[in-house]
Amino acid sequence: AVKIAFKAAYPNADDVEWEKEDENYEVEFELNDVDYSVLYTADGTLLETEMEIETEQLPQNVIEYMKANYADKKIKESAKITNNKGVVTYEVEIKGKDVMFDANGNFIKEIKD
């Protein structure tokens, strides 16, 4: 069910890699030179879609927060995450942690790796 849902949603995906994450399934892939990660339940229900973005594409509040609070840390990766209800969050990966923000660029929390 998961593979059918994925193939229907992303028929042109390249470099597809699957892994089990707790009870769910995560698939990482490329589409039009952009890295994605999609999380599905075992029955094929989409939970969230994570799309890698350029740091410059983050909301301005996020960029300012990172400069003010993590000036000494290099941003490794930035992503826009959309859950199955359409709620957007942003994730900024730095050494040792991910920093999460809401759709408006307001700080939510840190997650240590």
mmCIF file of N, CA, C and O in Angstrom, residues 31-110:
data_model
loop_
_atom_site.group_PDB
_atom_site.id
_atom_site.type_symbol
_atom_site.label_atom_id
_atom_site.label_comp_id
_atom_site.label_asym_id
_atom_site.label_seq_id
_atom_site.Cartn_x
_atom_site.Cartn_y
_atom_site.Cartn_z
ATOM 1 N N LEU A 31 13.601 14.686 -6.908
ATOM 2 C CA LEU A 31 12.642 15.035 -7.949
ATOM 3 C C LEU A 31 13.040 16.402 -8.476
ATOM 4 O O LEU A 31 13.104 17.365 -7.701
ATOM 5 N N ASN A 32 13.371 16.480 -9.745
ATOM 6 C CA ASN A 32 13.819 17.745 -10.359
ATOM 7 C C ASN A 32 14.985 18.367 -9.592
ATOM 8 O O ASN A 32 14.978 19.559 -9.286
ATOM 9 N N ASP A 33 15.967 17.534 -9.219
ATOM 10 C CA ASP A 33 17.180 17.965 -8.500
ATOM 11 C C ASP A 33 16.916 18.514 -7.099
ATOM 12 O O ASP A 33 17.742 19.248 -6.554
ATOM 13 N N VAL A 34 15.776 18.196 -6.507
ATOM 14 C CA VAL A 34 15.457 18.603 -5.139
ATOM 15 C C VAL A 34 15.305 17.334 -4.300
ATOM 16 O O VAL A 34 14.679 16.368 -4.736
ATOM 17 N N ASP A 35 15.903 17.337 -3.093
ATOM 18 C CA ASP A 35 15.797 16.194 -2.185
ATOM 19 C C ASP A 35 14.499 16.264 -1.395
ATOM 20 O O ASP A 35 14.140 17.325 -0.866
ATOM 21 N N TYR A 36 13.825 15.130 -1.313
ATOM 22 C CA TYR A 36 12.575 15.004 -0.560
ATOM 23 C C TYR A 36 12.673 13.833 0.394
ATOM 24 O O TYR A 36 13.418 12.890 0.166
ATOM 25 N N SER A 37 11.832 13.893 1.432
ATOM 26 C CA SER A 37 11.629 12.782 2.349
ATOM 27 C C SER A 37 10.140 12.770 2.659
ATOM 28 O O SER A 37 9.571 13.796 3.036
ATOM 29 N N VAL A 38 9.509 11.612 2.475
ATOM 30 C CA VAL A 38 8.070 11.506 2.700
ATOM 31 C C VAL A 38 7.835 10.370 3.680
ATOM 32 O O VAL A 38 8.457 9.311 3.589
ATOM 33 N N LEU A 39 6.919 10.606 4.621
ATOM 34 C CA LEU A 39 6.616 9.621 5.654
ATOM 35 C C LEU A 39 5.187 9.111 5.468
ATOM 36 O O LEU A 39 4.250 9.908 5.351
ATOM 37 N N TYR A 40 5.051 7.781 5.430
ATOM 38 C CA TYR A 40 3.750 7.130 5.258
ATOM 39 C C TYR A 40 3.485 6.181 6.421
ATOM 40 O O TYR A 40 4.413 5.588 6.976
ATOM 41 N N THR A 41 2.197 5.980 6.737
ATOM 42 C CA THR A 41 1.820 4.918 7.662
ATOM 43 C C THR A 41 1.851 3.609 6.883
ATOM 44 O O THR A 41 1.934 3.600 5.653
ATOM 45 N N ALA A 42 1.730 2.483 7.583
ATOM 46 C CA ALA A 42 1.782 1.170 6.940
ATOM 47 C C ALA A 42 0.657 0.965 5.927
ATOM 48 O O ALA A 42 0.802 0.198 4.988
ATOM 49 N N ASP A 43 -0.467 1.686 6.098
ATOM 50 C CA ASP A 43 -1.577 1.526 5.148
ATOM 51 C C ASP A 43 -1.487 2.490 3.965
ATOM 52 O O ASP A 43 -2.403 2.570 3.144
ATOM 53 N N GLY A 44 -0.371 3.254 3.876
ATOM 54 C CA GLY A 44 -0.175 4.144 2.737
ATOM 55 C C GLY A 44 -0.673 5.561 2.935
ATOM 56 O O GLY A 44 -0.690 6.356 2.003
ATOM 57 N N THR A 45 -1.066 5.914 4.157
ATOM 58 C CA THR A 45 -1.512 7.278 4.450
ATOM 59 C C THR A 45 -0.305 8.198 4.587
ATOM 60 O O THR A 45 0.619 7.910 5.346
ATOM 61 N N LEU A 46 -0.319 9.299 3.863
ATOM 62 C CA LEU A 46 0.756 10.283 3.928
ATOM 63 C C LEU A 46 0.716 11.009 5.269
ATOM 64 O O LEU A 46 -0.328 11.512 5.681
ATOM 65 N N LEU A 47 1.858 11.072 5.969
ATOM 66 C CA LEU A 47 1.953 11.801 7.229
ATOM 67 C C LEU A 47 2.596 13.165 7.036
ATOM 68 O O LEU A 47 2.105 14.166 7.550
ATOM 69 N N GLU A 48 3.725 13.202 6.320
ATOM 70 C CA GLU A 48 4.391 14.479 6.085
ATOM 71 C C GLU A 48 5.325 14.395 4.895
ATOM 72 O O GLU A 48 5.797 13.320 4.527
ATOM 73 N N THR A 49 5.578 15.569 4.317
ATOM 74 C CA THR A 49 6.499 15.707 3.200
ATOM 75 C C THR A 49 7.552 16.733 3.586
ATOM 76 O O THR A 49 7.211 17.838 4.008
ATOM 77 N N GLU A 50 8.810 16.350 3.468
ATOM 78 C CA GLU A 50 9.921 17.255 3.770
ATOM 79 C C GLU A 50 10.673 17.531 2.470
ATOM 80 O O GLU A 50 11.062 16.607 1.768
ATOM 81 N N MET A 51 10.836 18.824 2.161
ATOM 82 C CA MET A 51 11.500 19.227 0.927
ATOM 83 C C MET A 51 12.701 20.095 1.291
ATOM 84 O O MET A 51 12.567 21.081 2.019
ATOM 85 N N GLU A 52 13.879 19.707 0.804
ATOM 86 C CA GLU A 52 15.069 20.507 1.054
ATOM 87 C C GLU A 52 14.948 21.839 0.314
ATOM 88 O O GLU A 52 14.497 21.880 -0.836
ATOM 89 N N ILE A 53 15.294 22.922 1.000
ATOM 90 C CA ILE A 53 15.260 24.252 0.388
ATOM 91 C C ILE A 53 16.592 24.949 0.636
ATOM 92 O O ILE A 53 17.358 24.555 1.515
ATOM 93 N N GLU A 54 16.852 25.969 -0.145
ATOM 94 C CA GLU A 54 18.038 26.792 0.072
ATOM 95 C C GLU A 54 17.810 27.631 1.326
ATOM 96 O O GLU A 54 16.676 28.042 1.608
ATOM 97 N N THR A 55 18.871 27.916 2.047
ATOM 98 C CA THR A 55 18.753 28.721 3.266
ATOM 99 C C THR A 55 18.065 30.053 2.988
ATOM 100 O O THR A 55 17.252 30.521 3.785
ATOM 101 N N GLU A 56 18.340 30.635 1.828
ATOM 102 C CA GLU A 56 17.742 31.928 1.468
ATOM 103 C C GLU A 56 16.220 31.839 1.312
ATOM 104 O O GLU A 56 15.534 32.857 1.326
ATOM 105 N N GLN A 57 15.686 30.628 1.156
ATOM 106 C CA GLN A 57 14.246 30.446 0.990
ATOM 107 C C GLN A 57 13.510 30.361 2.329
ATOM 108 O O GLN A 57 12.280 30.335 2.349
ATOM 109 N N LEU A 58 14.246 30.325 3.426
ATOM 110 C CA LEU A 58 13.617 30.317 4.746
ATOM 111 C C LEU A 58 12.947 31.664 5.007
ATOM 112 O O LEU A 58 13.399 32.683 4.482
ATOM 113 N N PRO A 59 11.902 31.692 5.840
ATOM 114 C CA PRO A 59 11.326 32.988 6.222
ATOM 115 C C PRO A 59 12.399 33.881 6.851
ATOM 116 O O PRO A 59 13.310 33.382 7.526
ATOM 117 N N GLN A 60 12.300 35.166 6.641
ATOM 118 C CA GLN A 60 13.302 36.109 7.153
ATOM 119 C C GLN A 60 13.482 35.982 8.665
ATOM 120 O O GLN A 60 14.603 36.064 9.164
ATOM 121 N N ASN A 61 12.394 35.728 9.400
ATOM 122 C CA ASN A 61 12.478 35.566 10.865
ATOM 123 C C ASN A 61 13.420 34.424 11.231
ATOM 124 O O ASN A 61 14.147 34.504 12.217
ATOM 125 N N VAL A 62 13.370 33.338 10.462
ATOM 126 C CA VAL A 62 14.219 32.177 10.733
ATOM 127 C C VAL A 62 15.684 32.548 10.528
ATOM 128 O O VAL A 62 16.531 32.253 11.373
ATOM 129 N N ILE A 63 15.970 33.209 9.439
ATOM 130 C CA ILE A 63 17.343 33.615 9.140
ATOM 131 C C ILE A 63 17.871 34.539 10.239
ATOM 132 O O ILE A 63 18.988 34.352 10.740
ATOM 133 N N GLU A 64 17.054 35.489 10.670
ATOM 134 C CA GLU A 64 17.472 36.411 11.740
ATOM 135 C C GLU A 64 17.667 35.675 13.058
ATOM 136 O O GLU A 64 18.624 35.933 13.790
ATOM 137 N N TYR A 65 16.774 34.730 13.381
ATOM 138 C CA TYR A 65 16.892 33.962 14.620
ATOM 139 C C TYR A 65 18.180 33.146 14.622
ATOM 140 O O TYR A 65 18.896 33.101 15.627
ATOM 141 N N MET A 66 18.467 32.512 13.503
ATOM 142 C CA MET A 66 19.671 31.695 13.415
ATOM 143 C C MET A 66 20.919 32.561 13.558
ATOM 144 O O MET A 66 21.868 32.176 14.250
ATOM 145 N N LYS A 67 20.948 33.742 12.935
ATOM 146 C CA LYS A 67 22.105 34.644 13.056
ATOM 147 C C LYS A 67 22.282 35.110 14.491
ATOM 148 O O LYS A 67 23.394 35.208 14.996
ATOM 149 N N ALA A 68 21.168 35.397 15.179
ATOM 150 C CA ALA A 68 21.231 35.915 16.551
ATOM 151 C C ALA A 68 21.590 34.837 17.571
ATOM 152 O O ALA A 68 22.293 35.108 18.539
ATOM 153 N N ASN A 69 21.115 33.600 17.361
ATOM 154 C CA ASN A 69 21.264 32.564 18.367
ATOM 155 C C ASN A 69 22.287 31.474 18.036
ATOM 156 O O ASN A 69 22.692 30.729 18.926
ATOM 157 N N TYR A 70 22.655 31.370 16.770
ATOM 158 C CA TYR A 70 23.598 30.339 16.352
ATOM 159 C C TYR A 70 24.623 30.918 15.380
ATOM 160 O O TYR A 70 25.005 30.274 14.399
ATOM 161 N N ALA A 71 25.084 32.095 15.662
ATOM 162 C CA ALA A 71 26.007 32.791 14.757
ATOM 163 C C ALA A 71 27.271 31.988 14.489
ATOM 164 O O ALA A 71 27.847 32.078 13.408
ATOM 165 N N ASP A 72 27.679 31.178 15.455
ATOM 166 C CA ASP A 72 28.909 30.399 15.311
ATOM 167 C C ASP A 72 28.688 29.049 14.632
ATOM 168 O O ASP A 72 29.620 28.272 14.456
ATOM 169 N N LYS A 73 27.447 28.742 14.248
ATOM 170 C CA LYS A 73 27.125 27.445 13.646
ATOM 171 C C LYS A 73 26.816 27.594 12.164
ATOM 172 O O LYS A 73 26.091 28.485 11.744
ATOM 173 N N LYS A 74 27.368 26.686 11.373
ATOM 174 C CA LYS A 74 27.101 26.663 9.938
ATOM 175 C C LYS A 74 25.824 25.855 9.685
ATOM 176 O O LYS A 74 25.643 24.775 10.245
ATOM 177 N N ILE A 75 24.946 26.376 8.862
ATOM 178 C CA ILE A 75 23.727 25.658 8.506
ATOM 179 C C ILE A 75 24.088 24.568 7.501
ATOM 180 O O ILE A 75 24.637 24.844 6.438
ATOM 181 N N LYS A 76 23.794 23.312 7.865
ATOM 182 C CA LYS A 76 24.088 22.179 6.999
ATOM 183 C C LYS A 76 22.999 21.993 5.952
ATOM 184 O O LYS A 76 23.275 21.673 4.808
ATOM 185 N N GLU A 77 21.742 22.149 6.392
ATOM 186 C CA GLU A 77 20.616 21.873 5.519
ATOM 187 C C GLU A 77 19.376 22.593 6.046
ATOM 188 O O GLU A 77 19.213 22.756 7.240
ATOM 189 N N SER A 78 18.508 23.005 5.134
ATOM 190 C CA SER A 78 17.237 23.636 5.495
ATOM 191 C C SER A 78 16.122 22.881 4.789
ATOM 192 O O SER A 78 16.298 22.419 3.660
ATOM 193 N N ALA A 79 14.971 22.772 5.464
ATOM 194 C CA ALA A 79 13.857 22.038 4.866
ATOM 195 C C ALA A 79 12.522 22.669 5.225
ATOM 196 O O ALA A 79 12.370 23.273 6.287
ATOM 197 N N LYS A 80 11.582 22.507 4.302
ATOM 198 C CA LYS A 80 10.192 22.902 4.521
ATOM 199 C C LYS A 80 9.407 21.603 4.690
ATOM 200 O O LYS A 80 9.461 20.726 3.833
ATOM 201 N N ILE A 81 8.711 21.478 5.817
ATOM 202 C CA ILE A 81 7.961 20.268 6.127
ATOM 203 C C ILE A 81 6.472 20.599 6.116
ATOM 204 O O ILE A 81 6.044 21.560 6.752
ATOM 205 N N THR A 82 5.711 19.794 5.394
ATOM 206 C CA THR A 82 4.261 19.983 5.340
ATOM 207 C C THR A 82 3.612 18.692 5.808
ATOM 208 O O THR A 82 3.866 17.625 5.243
ATOM 209 N N ASN A 83 2.770 18.776 6.868
ATOM 210 C CA ASN A 83 2.120 17.553 7.336
ATOM 211 C C ASN A 83 0.852 17.295 6.523
ATOM 212 O O ASN A 83 0.484 18.079 5.645
ATOM 213 N N ASN A 84 0.172 16.193 6.826
ATOM 214 C CA ASN A 84 -0.984 15.805 6.027
ATOM 215 C C ASN A 84 -2.206 16.698 6.244
ATOM 216 O O ASN A 84 -3.209 16.539 5.565
ATOM 217 N N LYS A 85 -2.117 17.651 7.153
ATOM 218 C CA LYS A 85 -3.190 18.625 7.346
ATOM 219 C C LYS A 85 -2.836 19.962 6.692
ATOM 220 O O LYS A 85 -3.557 20.945 6.817
ATOM 221 N N GLY A 86 -1.676 20.013 6.023
ATOM 222 C CA GLY A 86 -1.262 21.231 5.340
ATOM 223 C C GLY A 86 -0.489 22.210 6.211
ATOM 224 O O GLY A 86 -0.161 23.301 5.778
ATOM 225 N N VAL A 87 -0.163 21.819 7.446
ATOM 226 C CA VAL A 87 0.577 22.693 8.353
ATOM 227 C C VAL A 87 2.056 22.658 7.978
ATOM 228 O O VAL A 87 2.654 21.591 7.862
ATOM 229 N N VAL A 88 2.631 23.837 7.799
ATOM 230 C CA VAL A 88 4.031 23.969 7.392
ATOM 231 C C VAL A 88 4.909 24.300 8.591
ATOM 232 O O VAL A 88 4.552 25.129 9.421
ATOM 233 N N THR A 89 6.058 23.628 8.664
ATOM 234 C CA THR A 89 7.105 23.988 9.617
ATOM 235 C C THR A 89 8.418 24.009 8.841
ATOM 236 O O THR A 89 8.509 23.474 7.738
ATOM 237 N N TYR A 90 9.410 24.649 9.436
ATOM 238 C CA TYR A 90 10.739 24.712 8.828
ATOM 239 C C TYR A 90 11.734 24.074 9.775
ATOM 240 O O TYR A 90 11.629 24.219 10.991
ATOM 241 N N GLU A 91 12.719 23.382 9.197
ATOM 242 C CA GLU A 91 13.760 22.721 9.966
ATOM 243 C C GLU A 91 15.106 23.212 9.457
ATOM 244 O O GLU A 91 15.351 23.216 8.254
ATOM 245 N N VAL A 92 15.952 23.632 10.405
ATOM 246 C CA VAL A 92 17.304 24.068 10.062
ATOM 247 C C VAL A 92 18.261 23.137 10.792
ATOM 248 O O VAL A 92 18.229 23.035 12.015
ATOM 249 N N GLU A 93 19.098 22.449 10.026
ATOM 250 C CA GLU A 93 20.044 21.499 10.599
ATOM 251 C C GLU A 93 21.401 22.167 10.770
ATOM 252 O O GLU A 93 21.950 22.736 9.828
ATOM 253 N N ILE A 94 21.891 22.125 12.017
ATOM 254 C CA ILE A 94 23.238 22.588 12.324
ATOM 255 C C ILE A 94 23.940 21.440 13.046
ATOM 256 O O ILE A 94 23.317 20.415 13.330
ATOM 257 N N LYS A 95 25.218 21.595 13.345
ATOM 258 C CA LYS A 95 25.957 20.509 13.994
ATOM 259 C C LYS A 95 25.309 20.133 15.326
ATOM 260 O O LYS A 95 25.136 20.974 16.202
ATOM 261 N N GLY A 96 24.903 18.867 15.427
ATOM 262 C CA GLY A 96 24.386 18.344 16.689
ATOM 263 C C GLY A 96 22.914 18.549 16.952
ATOM 264 O O GLY A 96 22.387 18.025 17.922
ATOM 265 N N LYS A 97 22.214 19.317 16.112
ATOM 266 C CA LYS A 97 20.790 19.544 16.390
ATOM 267 C C LYS A 97 20.038 20.067 15.179
ATOM 268 O O LYS A 97 20.627 20.580 14.236
ATOM 269 N N ASP A 98 18.725 19.929 15.276
ATOM 270 C CA ASP A 98 17.810 20.527 14.312
ATOM 271 C C ASP A 98 17.032 21.603 15.058
ATOM 272 O O ASP A 98 16.611 21.391 16.203
ATOM 273 N N VAL A 99 16.824 22.739 14.413
ATOM 274 C CA VAL A 99 16.076 23.837 15.015
ATOM 275 C C VAL A 99 14.785 23.980 14.216
ATOM 276 O O VAL A 99 14.813 24.113 12.994
ATOM 277 N N MET A 100 13.644 23.926 14.929
ATOM 278 C CA MET A 100 12.334 23.910 14.282
ATOM 279 C C MET A 100 11.624 25.266 14.445
ATOM 280 O O MET A 100 11.698 25.886 15.497
ATOM 281 N N PHE A 101 10.904 25.652 13.365
ATOM 282 C CA PHE A 101 10.172 26.909 13.325
ATOM 283 C C PHE A 101 8.786 26.680 12.746
ATOM 284 O O PHE A 101 8.593 25.760 11.941
ATOM 285 N N ASP A 102 7.827 27.538 13.107
ATOM 286 C CA ASP A 102 6.497 27.419 12.516
ATOM 287 C C ASP A 102 6.462 28.097 11.149
ATOM 288 O O ASP A 102 7.470 28.631 10.682
ATOM 289 N N ALA A 103 5.306 28.096 10.516
ATOM 290 C CA ALA A 103 5.165 28.624 9.156
ATOM 291 C C ALA A 103 5.507 30.106 9.063
ATOM 292 O O ALA A 103 5.907 30.590 8.003
ATOM 293 N N ASN A 104 5.370 30.838 10.176
ATOM 294 C CA ASN A 104 5.680 32.266 10.198
ATOM 295 C C ASN A 104 7.126 32.543 10.584
ATOM 296 O O ASN A 104 7.523 33.695 10.705
ATOM 297 N N GLY A 105 7.885 31.488 10.829
ATOM 298 C CA GLY A 105 9.288 31.662 11.167
ATOM 299 C C GLY A 105 9.548 31.841 12.642
ATOM 300 O O GLY A 105 10.637 32.245 13.044
ATOM 301 N N ASN A 106 8.563 31.522 13.486
ATOM 302 C CA ASN A 106 8.742 31.623 14.928
ATOM 303 C C ASN A 106 9.365 30.333 15.465
ATOM 304 O O ASN A 106 8.965 29.231 15.084
ATOM 305 N N PHE A 107 10.348 30.474 16.370
ATOM 306 C CA PHE A 107 11.037 29.334 16.971
ATOM 307 C C PHE A 107 10.046 28.432 17.683
ATOM 308 O O PHE A 107 9.169 28.905 18.411
ATOM 309 N N ILE A 108 10.187 27.106 17.466
ATOM 310 C CA ILE A 108 9.363 26.123 18.169
ATOM 311 C C ILE A 108 10.220 25.379 19.190
ATOM 312 O O ILE A 108 9.920 25.377 20.377
ATOM 313 N N LYS A 109 11.301 24.718 18.692
ATOM 314 C CA LYS A 109 12.126 23.904 19.606
ATOM 315 C C LYS A 109 13.410 23.477 18.917
ATOM 316 O O LYS A 109 13.560 23.621 17.709
ATOM 317 N N GLU A 110 14.310 22.950 19.731
ATOM 318 C CA GLU A 110 15.536 22.317 19.266
ATOM 319 C C GLU A 110 15.395 20.819 19.448
ATOM 320 O O GLU A 110 14.834 20.383 20.453
#
